Amino acid sequence: MPDTSISITVVRPDGSVGTPTPCQQSLLDAAGRLLGADPHFQQLQHPTLVCAEVNEGLGETEPSYLYLRYEVPGAVPQEFWAHYGTRDRVAWKNGQVTVKPA
């Protein structure tokens, strides 16, 4: 499973920065578990999460709510956008990670 111990940056609609909620942290953790189980993600050599950013201007069920950027040594960084939805899903081609709430 990818490391999700990075601090989440919460960007509010007015541009200020806030503190992540437990729900936002849970989304990050669940998205990390889904990515870690994804065969495409597993092929990456040592991906490191370097950015996790919540866009509070969006609802938690909207695509692009939580931005994730993974650095991969010697390769192009991988970017994903996580949100809550009706079922767990990693859409590798567009980077959307849908997490079913617990």
PDB file of C-alpha atoms in Angstrom:
ATOM      1  CA  MET A   1       0.000   0.000   0.000  1.00  0.00           C
ATOM      2  CA  PRO A   2       1.309   3.491  -0.803  1.00  0.00           C
ATOM      3  CA  ASP A   3       2.409   5.632   2.116  1.00  0.00           C
ATOM      4  CA  THR A   4      -0.305   8.182   2.986  1.00  0.00           C
ATOM      5  CA  SER A   5       1.438   9.720   5.990  1.00  0.00           C
ATOM      6  CA  ILE A   6       1.897  13.029   4.164  1.00  0.00           C
ATOM      7  CA  SER A   7      -0.035  15.992   5.539  1.00  0.00           C
ATOM      8  CA  ILE A   8      -3.077  16.995   3.555  1.00  0.00           C
ATOM      9  CA  THR A   9      -3.271  20.614   2.457  1.00  0.00           C
ATOM     10  CA  VAL A  10      -6.847  21.897   2.585  1.00  0.00           C
ATOM     11  CA  VAL A  11      -7.481  24.780   0.206  1.00  0.00           C
ATOM     12  CA  ARG A  12     -10.629  26.742   0.999  1.00  0.00           C
ATOM     13  CA  PRO A  13     -12.679  28.583  -1.637  1.00  0.00           C
ATOM     14  CA  ASP A  14     -11.205  31.924  -0.491  1.00  0.00           C
ATOM     15  CA  GLY A  15      -7.674  30.590  -1.080  1.00  0.00           C
ATOM     16  CA  SER A  16      -6.807  30.201   2.581  1.00  0.00           C
ATOM     17  CA  VAL A  17      -5.431  26.951   3.951  1.00  0.00           C
ATOM     18  CA  GLY A  18      -7.205  24.846   6.576  1.00  0.00           C
ATOM     19  CA  THR A  19      -6.761  21.706   8.627  1.00  0.00           C
ATOM     20  CA  PRO A  20      -7.992  18.381   7.223  1.00  0.00           C
ATOM     21  CA  THR A  21     -11.014  16.744   8.795  1.00  0.00           C
ATOM     22  CA  PRO A  22     -11.054  13.067   9.826  1.00  0.00           C
ATOM     23  CA  CYS A  23     -13.283  12.423   6.779  1.00  0.00           C
ATOM     24  CA  GLN A  24     -10.700  13.956   4.441  1.00  0.00           C
ATOM     25  CA  GLN A  25      -7.921  11.899   6.042  1.00  0.00           C
ATOM     26  CA  SER A  26     -10.083   8.773   5.675  1.00  0.00           C
ATOM     27  CA  LEU A  27     -10.527   9.526   1.970  1.00  0.00           C
ATOM     28  CA  LEU A  28      -6.758   9.806   1.547  1.00  0.00           C
ATOM     29  CA  ASP A  29      -6.179   6.526   3.394  1.00  0.00           C
ATOM     30  CA  ALA A  30      -8.880   4.686   1.407  1.00  0.00           C
ATOM     31  CA  ALA A  31      -7.619   6.077  -1.910  1.00  0.00           C
ATOM     32  CA  GLY A  32      -4.122   4.875  -0.979  1.00  0.00           C
ATOM     33  CA  ARG A  33      -5.452   1.379  -0.291  1.00  0.00           C
ATOM     34  CA  LEU A  34      -7.287   1.291  -3.633  1.00  0.00           C
ATOM     35  CA  LEU A  35      -4.240   2.488  -5.528  1.00  0.00           C
ATOM     36  CA  GLY A  36      -2.032  -0.011  -3.720  1.00  0.00           C
ATOM     37  CA  ALA A  37      -4.302  -2.827  -4.914  1.00  0.00           C
ATOM     38  CA  ASP A  38      -4.426  -1.557  -8.512  1.00  0.00           C
ATOM     39  CA  PRO A  39      -2.302  -3.652 -10.929  1.00  0.00           C
ATOM     40  CA  HIS A  40      -1.201  -0.575 -12.918  1.00  0.00           C
ATOM     41  CA  PHE A  41      -0.103   1.246  -9.769  1.00  0.00           C
ATOM     42  CA  GLN A  42       1.739  -1.843  -8.549  1.00  0.00           C
ATOM     43  CA  GLN A  43       3.911  -1.690 -11.674  1.00  0.00           C
ATOM     44  CA  LEU A  44       5.312   1.692 -10.619  1.00  0.00           C
ATOM     45  CA  GLN A  45       8.766   1.517  -9.067  1.00  0.00           C
ATOM     46  CA  HIS A  46       8.750   3.123  -5.595  1.00  0.00           C
ATOM     47  CA  PRO A  47       5.971   5.736  -5.970  1.00  0.00           C
ATOM     48  CA  THR A  48       6.145   8.371  -3.242  1.00  0.00           C
ATOM     49  CA  LEU A  49       3.184  10.552  -2.345  1.00  0.00           C
ATOM     50  CA  VAL A  50       4.482  14.125  -2.390  1.00  0.00           C
ATOM     51  CA  CYS A  51       1.243  16.110  -2.494  1.00  0.00           C
ATOM     52  CA  ALA A  52      -2.278  15.623  -1.137  1.00  0.00           C
ATOM     53  CA  GLU A  53      -4.548  18.614  -1.547  1.00  0.00           C
ATOM     54  CA  VAL A  54      -8.273  18.961  -0.840  1.00  0.00           C
ATOM     55  CA  ASN A  55     -10.250  21.479  -2.889  1.00  0.00           C
ATOM     56  CA  GLU A  56     -12.929  22.543  -0.387  1.00  0.00           C
ATOM     57  CA  GLY A  57     -14.653  24.500  -3.151  1.00  0.00           C
ATOM     58  CA  LEU A  58     -15.927  21.144  -4.386  1.00  0.00           C
ATOM     59  CA  GLY A  59     -18.125  18.612  -2.638  1.00  0.00           C
ATOM     60  CA  GLU A  60     -16.478  15.410  -1.425  1.00  0.00           C
ATOM     61  CA  THR A  61     -18.367  13.422  -4.093  1.00  0.00           C
ATOM     62  CA  GLU A  62     -17.155  15.584  -6.988  1.00  0.00           C
ATOM     63  CA  PRO A  63     -14.228  14.515  -9.159  1.00  0.00           C
ATOM     64  CA  SER A  64     -11.037  16.442  -8.351  1.00  0.00           C
ATOM     65  CA  TYR A  65     -11.963  16.863  -4.665  1.00  0.00           C
ATOM     66  CA  LEU A  66      -8.665  15.357  -3.429  1.00  0.00           C
ATOM     67  CA  TYR A  67      -5.570  15.754  -5.601  1.00  0.00           C
ATOM     68  CA  LEU A  68      -2.753  13.218  -5.177  1.00  0.00           C
ATOM     69  CA  ARG A  69       0.685  13.445  -6.785  1.00  0.00           C
ATOM     70  CA  TYR A  70       3.155  10.577  -6.668  1.00  0.00           C
ATOM     71  CA  GLU A  71       6.796  10.994  -7.673  1.00  0.00           C
ATOM     72  CA  VAL A  72       8.275   7.941  -9.364  1.00  0.00           C
ATOM     73  CA  PRO A  73      12.080   7.819  -9.674  1.00  0.00           C
ATOM     74  CA  GLY A  74      13.117   8.025 -13.327  1.00  0.00           C
ATOM     75  CA  ALA A  75       9.529   8.322 -14.559  1.00  0.00           C
ATOM     76  CA  VAL A  76       6.772  10.849 -15.069  1.00  0.00           C
ATOM     77  CA  PRO A  77       4.934  11.826 -11.846  1.00  0.00           C
ATOM     78  CA  GLN A  78       1.553  10.148 -11.482  1.00  0.00           C
ATOM     79  CA  GLU A  79      -1.486  12.255 -10.577  1.00  0.00           C
ATOM     80  CA  PHE A  80      -4.839  11.106  -9.234  1.00  0.00           C
ATOM     81  CA  TRP A  81      -8.064  12.773  -8.127  1.00  0.00           C
ATOM     82  CA  ALA A  82     -10.029  11.062  -5.378  1.00  0.00           C
ATOM     83  CA  HIS A  83     -13.612  11.510  -4.249  1.00  0.00           C
ATOM     84  CA  TYR A  84     -16.396   9.571  -2.541  1.00  0.00           C
ATOM     85  CA  GLY A  85     -18.856   7.668  -4.732  1.00  0.00           C
ATOM     86  CA  THR A  86     -21.133   4.655  -4.893  1.00  0.00           C
ATOM     87  CA  ARG A  87     -18.380   2.040  -5.389  1.00  0.00           C
ATOM     88  CA  ASP A  88     -14.616   1.645  -5.113  1.00  0.00           C
ATOM     89  CA  ARG A  89     -12.921   2.207  -8.447  1.00  0.00           C
ATOM     90  CA  VAL A  90      -9.602   3.299  -9.918  1.00  0.00           C
ATOM     91  CA  ALA A  91      -9.950   4.728 -13.425  1.00  0.00           C
ATOM     92  CA  TRP A  92      -6.322   4.545 -14.494  1.00  0.00           C
ATOM     93  CA  LYS A  93      -6.707   6.442 -17.785  1.00  0.00           C
ATOM     94  CA  ASN A  94      -8.190   9.611 -16.273  1.00  0.00           C
ATOM     95  CA  GLY A  95      -6.743   9.276 -12.761  1.00  0.00           C
ATOM     96  CA  GLN A  96     -10.078   9.296 -10.951  1.00  0.00           C
ATOM     97  CA  VAL A  97     -10.177   7.268  -7.728  1.00  0.00           C
ATOM     98  CA  THR A  98     -13.674   6.670  -6.386  1.00  0.00           C
ATOM     99  CA  VAL A  99     -14.012   5.538  -2.779  1.00  0.00           C
ATOM    100  CA  LYS A 100     -17.190   4.042  -1.378  1.00  0.00           C
ATOM    101  CA  PRO A 101     -17.791   5.508   2.104  1.00  0.00           C
ATOM    102  CA  ALA A 102     -17.428   3.012   4.938  1.00  0.00           C
TER     103      ALA A 102
END
